[in-house]
Coordinates of C-alpha atoms in Angstrom, one line a residue:
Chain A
X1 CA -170.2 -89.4 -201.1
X2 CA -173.5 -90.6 -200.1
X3 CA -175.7 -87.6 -198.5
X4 CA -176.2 -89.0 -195.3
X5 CA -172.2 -89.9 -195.3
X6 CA -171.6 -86.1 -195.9
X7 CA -173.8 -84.7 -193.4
X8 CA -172.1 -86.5 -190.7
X9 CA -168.7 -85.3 -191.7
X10 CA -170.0 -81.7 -190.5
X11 CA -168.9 -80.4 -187.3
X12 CA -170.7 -78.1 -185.5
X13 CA -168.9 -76.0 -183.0
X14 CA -170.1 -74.0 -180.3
X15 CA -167.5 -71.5 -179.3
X16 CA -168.3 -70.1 -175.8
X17 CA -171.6 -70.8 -175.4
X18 CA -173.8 -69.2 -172.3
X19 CA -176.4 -70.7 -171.6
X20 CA -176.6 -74.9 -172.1
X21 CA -180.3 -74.7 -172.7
X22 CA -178.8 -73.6 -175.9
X23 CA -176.1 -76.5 -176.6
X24 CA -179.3 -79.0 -175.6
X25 CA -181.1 -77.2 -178.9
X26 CA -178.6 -77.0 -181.0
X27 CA -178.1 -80.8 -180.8
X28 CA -181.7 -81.6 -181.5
X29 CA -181.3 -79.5 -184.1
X30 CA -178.3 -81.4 -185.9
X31 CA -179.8 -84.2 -185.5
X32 CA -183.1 -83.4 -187.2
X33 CA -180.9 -82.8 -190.2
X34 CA -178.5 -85.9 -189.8
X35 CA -175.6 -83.9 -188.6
X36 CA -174.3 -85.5 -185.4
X37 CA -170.4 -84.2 -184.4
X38 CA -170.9 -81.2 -181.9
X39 CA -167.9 -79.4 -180.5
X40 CA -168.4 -77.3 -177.6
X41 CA -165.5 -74.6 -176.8
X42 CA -165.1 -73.5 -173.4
X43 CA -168.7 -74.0 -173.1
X44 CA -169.8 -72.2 -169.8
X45 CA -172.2 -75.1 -168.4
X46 CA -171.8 -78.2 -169.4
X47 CA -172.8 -81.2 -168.8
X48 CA -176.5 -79.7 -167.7
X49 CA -179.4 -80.7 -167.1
X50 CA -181.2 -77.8 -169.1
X51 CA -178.9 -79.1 -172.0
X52 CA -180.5 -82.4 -172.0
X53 CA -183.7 -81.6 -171.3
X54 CA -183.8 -78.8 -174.6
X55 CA -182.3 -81.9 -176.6
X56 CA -184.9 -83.7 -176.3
X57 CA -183.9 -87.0 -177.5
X58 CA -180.8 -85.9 -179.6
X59 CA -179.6 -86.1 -175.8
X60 CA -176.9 -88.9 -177.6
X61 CA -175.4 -86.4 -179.3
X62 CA -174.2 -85.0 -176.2
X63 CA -173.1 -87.6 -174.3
X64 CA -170.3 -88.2 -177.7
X65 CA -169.9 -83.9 -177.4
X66 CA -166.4 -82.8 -177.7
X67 CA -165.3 -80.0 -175.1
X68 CA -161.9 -78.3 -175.9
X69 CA -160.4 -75.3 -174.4
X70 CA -160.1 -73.6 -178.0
X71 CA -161.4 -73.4 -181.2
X72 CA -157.8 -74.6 -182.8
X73 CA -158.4 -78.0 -181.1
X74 CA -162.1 -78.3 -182.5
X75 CA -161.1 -77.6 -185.9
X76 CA -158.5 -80.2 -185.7
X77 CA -158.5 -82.0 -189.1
X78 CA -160.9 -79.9 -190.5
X79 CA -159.9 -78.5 -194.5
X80 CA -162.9 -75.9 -194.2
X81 CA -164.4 -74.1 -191.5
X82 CA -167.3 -71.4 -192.4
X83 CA -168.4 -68.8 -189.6
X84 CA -171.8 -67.9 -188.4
X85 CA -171.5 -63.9 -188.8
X86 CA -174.1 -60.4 -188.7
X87 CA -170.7 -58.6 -188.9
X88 CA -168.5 -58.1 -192.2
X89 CA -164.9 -57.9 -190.5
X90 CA -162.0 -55.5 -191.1
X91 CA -159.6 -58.3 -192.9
X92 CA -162.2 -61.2 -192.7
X93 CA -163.1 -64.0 -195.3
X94 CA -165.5 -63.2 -198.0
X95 CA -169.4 -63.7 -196.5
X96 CA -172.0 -65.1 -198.7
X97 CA -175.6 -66.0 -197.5
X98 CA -175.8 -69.5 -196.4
X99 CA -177.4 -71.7 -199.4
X100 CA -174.2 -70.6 -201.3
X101 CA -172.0 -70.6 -198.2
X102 CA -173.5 -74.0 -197.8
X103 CA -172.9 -75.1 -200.9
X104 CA -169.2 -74.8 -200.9
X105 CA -169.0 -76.6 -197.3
X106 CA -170.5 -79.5 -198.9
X107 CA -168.2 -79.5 -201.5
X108 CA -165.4 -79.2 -199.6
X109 CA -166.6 -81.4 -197.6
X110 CA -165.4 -84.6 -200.2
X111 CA -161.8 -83.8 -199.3
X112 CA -162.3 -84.1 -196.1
X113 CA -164.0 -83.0 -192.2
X114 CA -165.5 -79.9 -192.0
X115 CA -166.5 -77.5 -189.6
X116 CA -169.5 -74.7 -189.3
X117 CA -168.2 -72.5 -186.2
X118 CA -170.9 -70.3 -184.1
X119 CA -170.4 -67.9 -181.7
X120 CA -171.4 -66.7 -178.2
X121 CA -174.9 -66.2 -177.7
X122 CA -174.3 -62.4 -177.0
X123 CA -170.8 -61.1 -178.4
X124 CA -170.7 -63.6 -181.4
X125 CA -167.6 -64.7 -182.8
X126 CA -164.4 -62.8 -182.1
X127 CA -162.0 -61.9 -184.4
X128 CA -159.1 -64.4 -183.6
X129 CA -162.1 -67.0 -183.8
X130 CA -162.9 -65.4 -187.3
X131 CA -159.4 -65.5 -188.7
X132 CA -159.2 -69.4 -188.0
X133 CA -162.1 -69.6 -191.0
X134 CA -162.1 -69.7 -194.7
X135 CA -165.2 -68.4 -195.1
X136 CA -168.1 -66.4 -193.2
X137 CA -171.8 -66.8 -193.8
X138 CA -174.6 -64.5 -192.5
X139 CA -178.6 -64.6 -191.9
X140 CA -180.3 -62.4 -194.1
X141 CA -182.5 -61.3 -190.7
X142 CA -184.6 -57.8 -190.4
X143 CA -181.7 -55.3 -190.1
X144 CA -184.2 -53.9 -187.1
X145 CA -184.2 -57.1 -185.5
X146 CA -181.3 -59.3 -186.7
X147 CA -180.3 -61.5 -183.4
X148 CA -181.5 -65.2 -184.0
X149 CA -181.4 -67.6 -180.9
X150 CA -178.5 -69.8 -180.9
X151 CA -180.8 -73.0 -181.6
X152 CA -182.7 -71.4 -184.3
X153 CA -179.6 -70.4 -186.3
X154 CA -178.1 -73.7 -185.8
X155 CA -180.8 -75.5 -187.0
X156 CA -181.6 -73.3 -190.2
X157 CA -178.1 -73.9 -191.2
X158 CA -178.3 -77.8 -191.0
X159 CA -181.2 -77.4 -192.7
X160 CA -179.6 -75.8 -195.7
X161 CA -177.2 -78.9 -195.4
X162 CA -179.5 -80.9 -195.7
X163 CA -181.5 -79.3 -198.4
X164 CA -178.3 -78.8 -200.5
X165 CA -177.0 -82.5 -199.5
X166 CA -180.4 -84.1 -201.3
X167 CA -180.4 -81.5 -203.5
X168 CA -183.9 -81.3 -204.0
X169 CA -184.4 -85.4 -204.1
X170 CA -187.1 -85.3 -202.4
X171 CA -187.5 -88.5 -200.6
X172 CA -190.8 -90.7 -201.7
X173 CA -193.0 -89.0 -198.9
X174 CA -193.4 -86.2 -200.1
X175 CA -194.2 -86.3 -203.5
X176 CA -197.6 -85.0 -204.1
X177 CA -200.6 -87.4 -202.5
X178 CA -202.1 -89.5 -204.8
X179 CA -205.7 -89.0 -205.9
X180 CA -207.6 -91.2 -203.3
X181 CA -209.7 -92.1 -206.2
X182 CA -209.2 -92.2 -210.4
X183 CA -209.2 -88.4 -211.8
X184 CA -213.2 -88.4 -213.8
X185 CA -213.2 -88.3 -217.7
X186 CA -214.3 -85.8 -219.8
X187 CA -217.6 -87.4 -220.4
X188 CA -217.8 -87.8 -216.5
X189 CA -217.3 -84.5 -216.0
X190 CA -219.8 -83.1 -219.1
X191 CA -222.2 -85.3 -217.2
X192 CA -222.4 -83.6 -215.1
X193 CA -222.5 -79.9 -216.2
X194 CA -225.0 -81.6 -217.6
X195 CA -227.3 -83.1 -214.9
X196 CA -226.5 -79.3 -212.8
X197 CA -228.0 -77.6 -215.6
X198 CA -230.8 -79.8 -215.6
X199 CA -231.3 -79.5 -211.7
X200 CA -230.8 -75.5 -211.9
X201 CA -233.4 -75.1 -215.2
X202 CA -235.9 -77.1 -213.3
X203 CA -235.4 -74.7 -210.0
X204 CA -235.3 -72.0 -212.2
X205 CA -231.7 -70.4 -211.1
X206 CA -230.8 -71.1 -214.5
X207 CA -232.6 -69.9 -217.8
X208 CA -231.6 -71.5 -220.9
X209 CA -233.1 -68.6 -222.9
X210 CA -231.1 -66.5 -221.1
X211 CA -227.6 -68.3 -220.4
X212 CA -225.3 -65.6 -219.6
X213 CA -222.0 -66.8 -218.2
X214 CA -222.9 -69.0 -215.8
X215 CA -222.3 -72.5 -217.8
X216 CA -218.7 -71.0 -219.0
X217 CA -217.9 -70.3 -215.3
X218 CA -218.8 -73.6 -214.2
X219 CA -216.8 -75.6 -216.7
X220 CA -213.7 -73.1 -215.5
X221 CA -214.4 -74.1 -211.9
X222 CA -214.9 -78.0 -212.5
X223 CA -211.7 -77.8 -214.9
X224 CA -209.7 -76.1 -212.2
X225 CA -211.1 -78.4 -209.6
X226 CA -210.0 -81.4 -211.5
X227 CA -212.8 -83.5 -210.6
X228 CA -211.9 -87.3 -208.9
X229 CA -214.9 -89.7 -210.2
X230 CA -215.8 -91.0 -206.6
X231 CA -216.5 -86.7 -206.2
X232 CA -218.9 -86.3 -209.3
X233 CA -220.5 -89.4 -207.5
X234 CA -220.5 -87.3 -204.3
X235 CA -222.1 -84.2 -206.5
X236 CA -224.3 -85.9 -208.6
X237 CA -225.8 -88.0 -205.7
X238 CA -226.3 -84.4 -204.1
X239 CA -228.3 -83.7 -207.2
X240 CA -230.3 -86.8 -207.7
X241 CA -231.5 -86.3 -204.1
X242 CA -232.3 -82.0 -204.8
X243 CA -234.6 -83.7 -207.8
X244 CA -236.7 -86.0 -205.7
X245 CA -237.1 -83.2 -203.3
X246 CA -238.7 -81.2 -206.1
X247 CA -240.2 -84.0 -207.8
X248 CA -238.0 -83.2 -211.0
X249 CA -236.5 -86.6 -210.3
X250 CA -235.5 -88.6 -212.9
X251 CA -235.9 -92.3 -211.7
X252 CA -232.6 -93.8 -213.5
X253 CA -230.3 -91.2 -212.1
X254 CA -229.4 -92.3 -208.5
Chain B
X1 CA -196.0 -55.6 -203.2
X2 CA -192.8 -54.7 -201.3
X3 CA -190.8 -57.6 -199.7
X4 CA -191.7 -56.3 -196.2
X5 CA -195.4 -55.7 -197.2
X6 CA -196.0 -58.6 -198.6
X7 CA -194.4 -60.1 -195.4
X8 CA -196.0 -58.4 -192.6
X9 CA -199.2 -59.9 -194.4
X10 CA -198.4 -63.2 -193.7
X11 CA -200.2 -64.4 -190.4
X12 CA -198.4 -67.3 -187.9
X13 CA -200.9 -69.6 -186.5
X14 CA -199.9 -71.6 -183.9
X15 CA -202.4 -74.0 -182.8
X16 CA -202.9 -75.0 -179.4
X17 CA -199.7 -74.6 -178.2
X18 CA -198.6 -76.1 -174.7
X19 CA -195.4 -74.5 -174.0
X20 CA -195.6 -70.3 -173.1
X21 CA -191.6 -70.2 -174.2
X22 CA -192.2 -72.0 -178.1
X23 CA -194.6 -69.1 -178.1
X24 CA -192.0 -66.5 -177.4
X25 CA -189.6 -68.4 -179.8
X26 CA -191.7 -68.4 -182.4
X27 CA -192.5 -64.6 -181.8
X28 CA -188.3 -63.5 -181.7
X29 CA -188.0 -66.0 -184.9
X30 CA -190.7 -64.5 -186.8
X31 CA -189.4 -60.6 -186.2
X32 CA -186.4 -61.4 -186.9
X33 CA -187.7 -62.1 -190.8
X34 CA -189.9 -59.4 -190.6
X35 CA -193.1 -60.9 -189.9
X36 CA -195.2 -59.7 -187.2
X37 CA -198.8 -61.0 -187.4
X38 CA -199.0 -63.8 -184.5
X39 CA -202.3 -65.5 -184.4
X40 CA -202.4 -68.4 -180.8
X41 CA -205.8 -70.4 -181.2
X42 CA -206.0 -71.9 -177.5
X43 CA -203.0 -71.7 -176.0
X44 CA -202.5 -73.4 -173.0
X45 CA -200.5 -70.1 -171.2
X46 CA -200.9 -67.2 -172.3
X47 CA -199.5 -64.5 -171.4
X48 CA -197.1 -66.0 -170.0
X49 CA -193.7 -64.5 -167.8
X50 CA -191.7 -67.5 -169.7
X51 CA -192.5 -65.9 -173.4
X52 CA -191.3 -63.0 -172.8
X53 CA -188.3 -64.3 -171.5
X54 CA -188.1 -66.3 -175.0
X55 CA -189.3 -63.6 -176.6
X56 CA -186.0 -61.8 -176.4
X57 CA -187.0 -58.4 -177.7
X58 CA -190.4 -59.5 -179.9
X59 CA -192.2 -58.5 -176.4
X60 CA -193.8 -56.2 -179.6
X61 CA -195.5 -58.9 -180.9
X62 CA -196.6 -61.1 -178.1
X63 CA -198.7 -57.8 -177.0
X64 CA -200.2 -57.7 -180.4
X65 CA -200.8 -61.5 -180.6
X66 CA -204.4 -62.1 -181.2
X67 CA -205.7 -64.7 -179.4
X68 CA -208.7 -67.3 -180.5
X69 CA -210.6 -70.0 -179.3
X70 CA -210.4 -72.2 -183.0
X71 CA -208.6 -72.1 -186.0
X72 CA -211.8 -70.8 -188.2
X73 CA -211.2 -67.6 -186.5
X74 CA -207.5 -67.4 -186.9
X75 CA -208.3 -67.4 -190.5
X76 CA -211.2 -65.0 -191.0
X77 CA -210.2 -62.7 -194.0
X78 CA -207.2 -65.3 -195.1
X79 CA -207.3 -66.7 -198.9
X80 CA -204.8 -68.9 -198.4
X81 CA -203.3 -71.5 -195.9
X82 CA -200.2 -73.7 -195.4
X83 CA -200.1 -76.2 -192.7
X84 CA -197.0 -77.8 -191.6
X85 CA -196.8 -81.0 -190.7
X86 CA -194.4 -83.9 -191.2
X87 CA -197.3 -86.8 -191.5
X88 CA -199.5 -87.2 -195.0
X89 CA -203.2 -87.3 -194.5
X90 CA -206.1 -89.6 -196.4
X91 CA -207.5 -86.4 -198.0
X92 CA -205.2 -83.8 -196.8
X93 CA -204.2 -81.3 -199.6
X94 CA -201.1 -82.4 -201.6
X95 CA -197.9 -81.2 -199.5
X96 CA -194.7 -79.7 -200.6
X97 CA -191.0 -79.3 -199.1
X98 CA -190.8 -75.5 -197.7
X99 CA -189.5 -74.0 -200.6
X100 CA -191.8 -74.4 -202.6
X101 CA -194.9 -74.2 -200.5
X102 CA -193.6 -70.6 -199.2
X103 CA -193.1 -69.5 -203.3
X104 CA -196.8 -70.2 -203.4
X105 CA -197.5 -68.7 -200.4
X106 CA -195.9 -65.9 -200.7
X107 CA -197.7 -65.7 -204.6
X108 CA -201.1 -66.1 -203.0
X109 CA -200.4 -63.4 -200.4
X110 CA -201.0 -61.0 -203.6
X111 CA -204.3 -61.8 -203.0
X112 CA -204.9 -61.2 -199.5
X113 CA -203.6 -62.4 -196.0
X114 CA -202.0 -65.8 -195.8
X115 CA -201.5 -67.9 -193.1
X116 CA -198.5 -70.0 -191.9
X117 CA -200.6 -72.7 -189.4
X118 CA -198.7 -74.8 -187.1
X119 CA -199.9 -77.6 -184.8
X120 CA -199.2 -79.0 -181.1
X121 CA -195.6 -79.7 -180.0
X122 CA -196.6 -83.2 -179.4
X123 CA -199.7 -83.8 -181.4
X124 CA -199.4 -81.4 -184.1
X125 CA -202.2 -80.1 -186.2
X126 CA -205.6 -82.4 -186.3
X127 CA -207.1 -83.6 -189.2
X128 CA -209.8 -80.8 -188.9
X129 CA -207.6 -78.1 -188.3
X130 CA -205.5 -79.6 -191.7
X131 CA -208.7 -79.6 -193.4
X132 CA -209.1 -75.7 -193.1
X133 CA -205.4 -75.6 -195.0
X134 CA -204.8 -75.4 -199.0
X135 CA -201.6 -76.5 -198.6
X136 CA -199.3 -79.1 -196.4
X137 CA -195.6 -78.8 -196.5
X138 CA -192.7 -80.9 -194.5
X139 CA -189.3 -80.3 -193.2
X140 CA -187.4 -82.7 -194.7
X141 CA -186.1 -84.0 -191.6
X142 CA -184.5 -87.5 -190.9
X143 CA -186.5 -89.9 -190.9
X144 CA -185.4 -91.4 -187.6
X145 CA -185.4 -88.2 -185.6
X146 CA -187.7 -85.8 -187.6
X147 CA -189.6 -83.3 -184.0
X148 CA -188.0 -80.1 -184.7
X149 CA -188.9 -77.6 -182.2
X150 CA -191.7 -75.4 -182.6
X151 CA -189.9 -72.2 -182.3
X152 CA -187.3 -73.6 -184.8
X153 CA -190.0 -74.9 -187.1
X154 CA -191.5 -71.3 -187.5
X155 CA -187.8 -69.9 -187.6
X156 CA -187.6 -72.1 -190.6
X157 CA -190.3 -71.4 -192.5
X158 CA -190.1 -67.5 -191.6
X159 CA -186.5 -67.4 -192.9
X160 CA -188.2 -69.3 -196.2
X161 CA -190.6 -67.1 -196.8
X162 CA -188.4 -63.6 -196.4
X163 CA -185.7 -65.5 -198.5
X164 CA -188.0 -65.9 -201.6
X165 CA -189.3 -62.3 -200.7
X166 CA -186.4 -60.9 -201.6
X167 CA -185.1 -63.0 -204.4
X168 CA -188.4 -62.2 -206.0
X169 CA -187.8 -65.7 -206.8
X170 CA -191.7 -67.3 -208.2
X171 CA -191.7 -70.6 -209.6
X172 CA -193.7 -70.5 -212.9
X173 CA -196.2 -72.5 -211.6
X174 CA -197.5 -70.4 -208.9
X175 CA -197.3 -67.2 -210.7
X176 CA -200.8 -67.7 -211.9
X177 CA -203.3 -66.1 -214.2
X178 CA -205.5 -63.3 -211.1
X179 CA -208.4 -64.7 -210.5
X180 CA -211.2 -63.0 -212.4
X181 CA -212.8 -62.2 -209.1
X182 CA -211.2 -61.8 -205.8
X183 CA -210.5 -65.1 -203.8
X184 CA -213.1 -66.5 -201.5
X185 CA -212.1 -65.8 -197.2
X186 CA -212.2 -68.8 -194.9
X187 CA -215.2 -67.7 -193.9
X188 CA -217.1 -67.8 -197.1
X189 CA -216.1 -71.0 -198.1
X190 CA -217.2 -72.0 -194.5
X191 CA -220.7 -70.2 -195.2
X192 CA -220.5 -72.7 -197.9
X193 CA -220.1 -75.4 -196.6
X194 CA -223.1 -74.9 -194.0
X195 CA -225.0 -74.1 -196.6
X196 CA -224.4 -77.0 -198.8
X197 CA -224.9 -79.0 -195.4
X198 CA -228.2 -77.6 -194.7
X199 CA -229.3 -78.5 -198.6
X200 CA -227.9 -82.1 -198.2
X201 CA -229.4 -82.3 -194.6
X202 CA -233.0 -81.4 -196.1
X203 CA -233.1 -83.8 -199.5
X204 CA -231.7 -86.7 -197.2
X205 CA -228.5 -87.4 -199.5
X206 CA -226.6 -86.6 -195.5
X207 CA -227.5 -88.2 -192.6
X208 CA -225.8 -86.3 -189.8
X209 CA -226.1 -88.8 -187.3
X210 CA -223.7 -91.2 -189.7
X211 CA -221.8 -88.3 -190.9
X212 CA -219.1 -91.0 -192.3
X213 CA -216.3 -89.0 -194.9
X214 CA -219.0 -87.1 -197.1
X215 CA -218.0 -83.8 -195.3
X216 CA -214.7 -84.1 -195.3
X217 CA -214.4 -84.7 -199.0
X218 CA -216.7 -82.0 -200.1
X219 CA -213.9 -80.0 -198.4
X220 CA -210.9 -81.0 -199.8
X221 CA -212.6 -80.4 -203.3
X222 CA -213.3 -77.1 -202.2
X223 CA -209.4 -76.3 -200.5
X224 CA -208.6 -78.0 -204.1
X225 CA -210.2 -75.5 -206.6
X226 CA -209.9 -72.5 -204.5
X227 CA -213.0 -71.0 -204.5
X228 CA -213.8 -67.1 -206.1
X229 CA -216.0 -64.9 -203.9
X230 CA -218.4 -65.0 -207.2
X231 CA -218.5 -68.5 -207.5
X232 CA -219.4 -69.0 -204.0
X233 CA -222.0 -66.8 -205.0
X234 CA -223.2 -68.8 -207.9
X235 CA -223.0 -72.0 -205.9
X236 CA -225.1 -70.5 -202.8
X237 CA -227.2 -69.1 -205.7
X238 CA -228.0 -72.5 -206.5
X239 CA -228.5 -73.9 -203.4
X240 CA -231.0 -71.3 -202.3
X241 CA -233.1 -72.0 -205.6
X242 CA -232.9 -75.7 -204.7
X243 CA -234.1 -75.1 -201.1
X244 CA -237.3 -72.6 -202.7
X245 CA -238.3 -75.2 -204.8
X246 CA -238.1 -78.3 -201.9
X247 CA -239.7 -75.8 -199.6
X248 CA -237.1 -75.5 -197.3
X249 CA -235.7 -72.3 -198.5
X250 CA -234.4 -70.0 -195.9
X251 CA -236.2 -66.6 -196.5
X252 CA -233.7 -64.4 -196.3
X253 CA -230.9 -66.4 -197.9
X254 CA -231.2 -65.5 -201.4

């Protein structure tokens, strides 16, 4: 299946949630990723305007939101569900941390719709919610501080759908930006070492009779910079200029 | 360095933000991964009843939020910075998805402090303010709804960066040889900058009243090679044996 095909087969379900400011963010947050099927159980508020305002254009996503009474009816169809879970439960499915957990939903979800279940904002899931699930996932968060808004958790799990759904393609825009202009050749570069040792003898920073380190830490610097030919331009203009300052020009140079 | 160490030395930036609650978001997202260092350059409110209300518990670190007027100071003492930001710039520094940037964050942060920068809900981070950044990196969002929230954007990266701190996962890449000397701050390579200004100022080679891209290119060379404190010394050492010999020197300089 296509990535974007497989990121819409996932369900996102809200079970319970308080406080629709939180529904409104988890849909923007879906949809950043390309997930777009939100079940809302028993959700306490809803339609709001708070929920459409925190979507903030993924306000479509709501509008097609399915409300159910329990999280049986949301999981309807589904052949997977993975929890959102801090706890380990007495009895409860195996918990991973989510770019494994993740990678099984998307493999499970060739066979068919799946579902990744959150819980209330303040209590979580509970355990009857649990049991309906083949598999529970938790945030590795600060053991001191381990509670994660609702929207936040939503959206770093879609992220890791999406991440593991283009496994690591990385679409064309992001590959690394182009030099804006040719990288310089060696000669280009050796030119000029050479024309700054010229400028730095005639200033006198620089005493050939006494070189020290300072041509070998140069070279490292240039080499690491890896030089564009419009920038030695840039650097050796700045040099030509220093030289008819201090009359050490050299008339061809410019 | 410890996982939490070498987290607590990573520094949020958020730049101008316009919302109080994104700032209490970002400050409950980020201590819930263990980071704690919250930098605001110019926030619009602040402090602000509706951020700790967001803040759901992180009150800790909105009281400890230091709070600037521009970027440059949010970075004093930094020797390394990742921007986010989901457009590419003419000249930016190369960008990366969020994996991969936080591995070299997180390898740089060995070093010194690091920063995490993040732009205006609706405008994000400027050209300038990506200038003063080594690094860009981009959620890869859909393309046809990519604005994540802010507070979900840091929640992201935060849960990034405290992933790869435990995994102890480093990309060969990043794991580089230390740098002979220690790593230049933001603002030495700003002292620089000024410095090289003044130089190009005095010989004529930069006309500050047509400024055109000169700037702007000598600083993406510079974010490029990464700058040791000793070789800003050799460069300014340079400089300030140019400026004796055109008899502009600055006295005290050398």
């Amino acid at each position: 299946m296509n990535p974007e095909r497989l990121l819409s087969s996932i369900r996102v379900v809200l079970c319970r949630p308080s406080h629709p400011g939180n529904i409104g963010a988890a849909a923007r947050a879906m949809k950043t990723m390309g997930l777009s099927e939100l079940y809302l159980v028993a959700p306490k508020h809803f339609p709001a305007a708070e929920a459409d305002a925190r979507a903030a254009g993924a306000d479509d996503l709501l509008r097609r939101a399915v409300v159910v009474e329990a999280l049986d009816a949301a999981l309807a169809g589904c052949v997977f569900a993975l929890a959102l879970s801090a706890r380990r439960r007495d009895l409860g499915p195996p918990s991973a941390l989510p770019r494994e957990s993740v990678a099984r939903l998307l493999a499970e979800a060739e066979q068919g719709p799946v579902a990744l279940v959150f819980g209330n904002e303040t209590t979580g899931l509970d355990n009857d919610e649990v049991s309906r699930c083949q598999a529970l996932t938790a945030i590795p968060a600060d053991p001191a501080f381990s509670s994660l808004n609702l929207g936040s958790a939503v959206q770093l799990l879609c992220y890791e759908c999406r991440m593991t759904a283009f496994a690591g393609q990385q679409p064309a825009d992001w590959t690394a930006t182009p030099s804006a202009s040719p990288l310089a050749t060696a000669e280009e570069n050796e030119a000029l070492l050479a024309h700054l040792q010229t400028v730095m003898t005639a200033t006198g920073f620089y005493n050939p009779a006494q070189p020290g380190r300072l041509l070998p830490r140069l070279r490292r610097l240039f080499n690491r910079a890896r030089l564009e030919r419009s920038e030695i331009n840039i650097l050796r203009g700045i040099l030509a200029a220093t030289e008819k300052g201090t009359g050490h020009g050299r008339g061809n140079d410019k």
